[in-house]
C-alpha positions as protocol buffer text, in pm:
chain_id: "A"
residue {
  index: 1
  type: MET
  ca { x: 4549 y: 7017 z: 14219 }
}
residue {
  index: 2
  type: LYS
  ca { x: 4854 y: 7309 z: 14204 }
}
residue {
  index: 3
  type: PRO
  ca { x: 4971 y: 7199 z: 13832 }
}
residue {
  index: 4
  type: LEU
  ca { x: 4588 y: 7171 z: 13752 }
}
residue {
  index: 5
  type: ILE
  ca { x: 4521 y: 7506 z: 13852 }
}
residue {
  index: 6
  type: ILE
  ca { x: 4857 y: 7673 z: 13668 }
}
residue {
  index: 7
  type: VAL
  ca { x: 4785 y: 7520 z: 13332 }
}
residue {
  index: 8
  type: LEU
  ca { x: 4367 y: 7579 z: 13338 }
}
residue {
  index: 9
  type: LEU
  ca { x: 4563 y: 8005 z: 13392 }
}
residue {
  index: 10
  type: ALA
  ca { x: 4789 y: 7961 z: 13150 }
}
residue {
  index: 11
  type: LEU
  ca { x: 4503 y: 7817 z: 12893 }
}
residue {
  index: 12
  type: SER
  ca { x: 4305 y: 8124 z: 12957 }
}
residue {
  index: 13
  type: LEU
  ca { x: 4588 y: 8355 z: 12888 }
}
residue {
  index: 14
  type: GLN
  ca { x: 4655 y: 8316 z: 12549 }
}
residue {
  index: 15
  type: GLY
  ca { x: 4590 y: 8535 z: 12284 }
}
residue {
  index: 16
  type: CYS
  ca { x: 4443 y: 8879 z: 12304 }
}
residue {
  index: 17
  type: PHE
  ca { x: 4431 y: 8943 z: 12631 }
}
residue {
  index: 18
  type: LEU
  ca { x: 4807 y: 8808 z: 12674 }
}
residue {
  index: 19
  type: THR
  ca { x: 4968 y: 9071 z: 12414 }
}
residue {
  index: 20
  type: LYS
  ca { x: 4773 y: 9321 z: 12634 }
}
residue {
  index: 21
  type: VAL
  ca { x: 4875 y: 9252 z: 12959 }
}
residue {
  index: 22
  type: VAL
  ca { x: 5211 y: 9294 z: 12811 }
}
residue {
  index: 23
  type: THR
  ca { x: 5114 y: 9603 z: 12624 }
}
residue {
  index: 24
  type: VAL
  ca { x: 4890 y: 9830 z: 12854 }
}
residue {
  index: 25
  type: PRO
  ca { x: 5184 y: 9917 z: 13088 }
}
residue {
  index: 26
  type: MET
  ca { x: 5459 y: 9969 z: 12748 }
}
residue {
  index: 27
  type: ARG
  ca { x: 5177 y: 10224 z: 12652 }
}
residue {
  index: 28
  type: VAL
  ca { x: 5153 y: 10397 z: 13003 }
}
residue {
  index: 29
  type: GLY
  ca { x: 5522 y: 10443 z: 13046 }
}
residue {
  index: 30
  type: GLY
  ca { x: 5542 y: 10643 z: 12700 }
}
residue {
  index: 31
  type: ALA
  ca { x: 5234 y: 10852 z: 12869 }
}
residue {
  index: 32
  type: VAL
  ca { x: 5451 y: 10915 z: 13103 }
}
residue {
  index: 33
  type: ILE
  ca { x: 5750 y: 10937 z: 12960 }
}
residue {
  index: 34
  type: SER
  ca { x: 5568 y: 11180 z: 12667 }
}
residue {
  index: 35
  type: VAL
  ca { x: 5576 y: 11503 z: 12939 }
}
residue {
  index: 36
  type: VAL
  ca { x: 5926 y: 11477 z: 12898 }
}
residue {
  index: 37
  type: PRO
  ca { x: 6012 y: 11798 z: 12696 }
}
residue {
  index: 38
  type: VAL
  ca { x: 6253 y: 11793 z: 12355 }
}
residue {
  index: 39
  type: VAL
  ca { x: 6294 y: 11368 z: 12375 }
}
residue {
  index: 40
  type: GLY
  ca { x: 5914 y: 11315 z: 12444 }
}
residue {
  index: 41
  type: ASN
  ca { x: 5690 y: 11281 z: 12228 }
}
residue {
  index: 42
  type: VAL
  ca { x: 5981 y: 11079 z: 12053 }
}
residue {
  index: 43
  type: ALA
  ca { x: 6036 y: 10831 z: 12287 }
}
residue {
  index: 44
  type: ASP
  ca { x: 5656 y: 10775 z: 12325 }
}
residue {
  index: 45
  type: ALA
  ca { x: 5636 y: 10712 z: 11960 }
}
residue {
  index: 46
  type: ALA
  ca { x: 5905 y: 10423 z: 11958 }
}
residue {
  index: 47
  type: ILE
  ca { x: 5724 y: 10307 z: 12293 }
}
residue {
  index: 48
  type: ASP
  ca { x: 5335 y: 10258 z: 12106 }
}
residue {
  index: 49
  type: THR
  ca { x: 5527 y: 10173 z: 11768 }
}
residue {
  index: 50
  type: THR
  ca { x: 5643 y: 9892 z: 11979 }
}
residue {
  index: 51
  type: ALA
  ca { x: 5365 y: 9756 z: 12131 }
}
residue {
  index: 52
  type: ASP
  ca { x: 5186 y: 9802 z: 11846 }
}
residue {
  index: 53
  type: VAL
  ca { x: 5402 y: 9558 z: 11668 }
}
residue {
  index: 54
  type: ILE
  ca { x: 5365 y: 9326 z: 12041 }
}
residue {
  index: 55
  type: ASP
  ca { x: 4960 y: 9305 z: 11922 }
}
residue {
  index: 56
  type: LEU
  ca { x: 4985 y: 9193 z: 11573 }
}
residue {
  index: 57
  type: VAL
  ca { x: 5143 y: 8830 z: 11795 }
}
residue {
  index: 58
  type: PRO
  ca { x: 4970 y: 8568 z: 11622 }
}
residue {
  index: 59
  type: LEU
  ca { x: 4880 y: 8386 z: 12007 }
}
């Protein structure tokens, strides 16, 4: 029964939802880092660009 539940959960966690699970914490971390003077905005832009690329991954 347990393997069936795991398979069903894996099938439901696919596509766009799965990439959002990965990228939302990245974007929140980038927003927190953006308050650091001088390098914060540069780091936030790099993290945001990376998250955009991950969102484009065709799953």
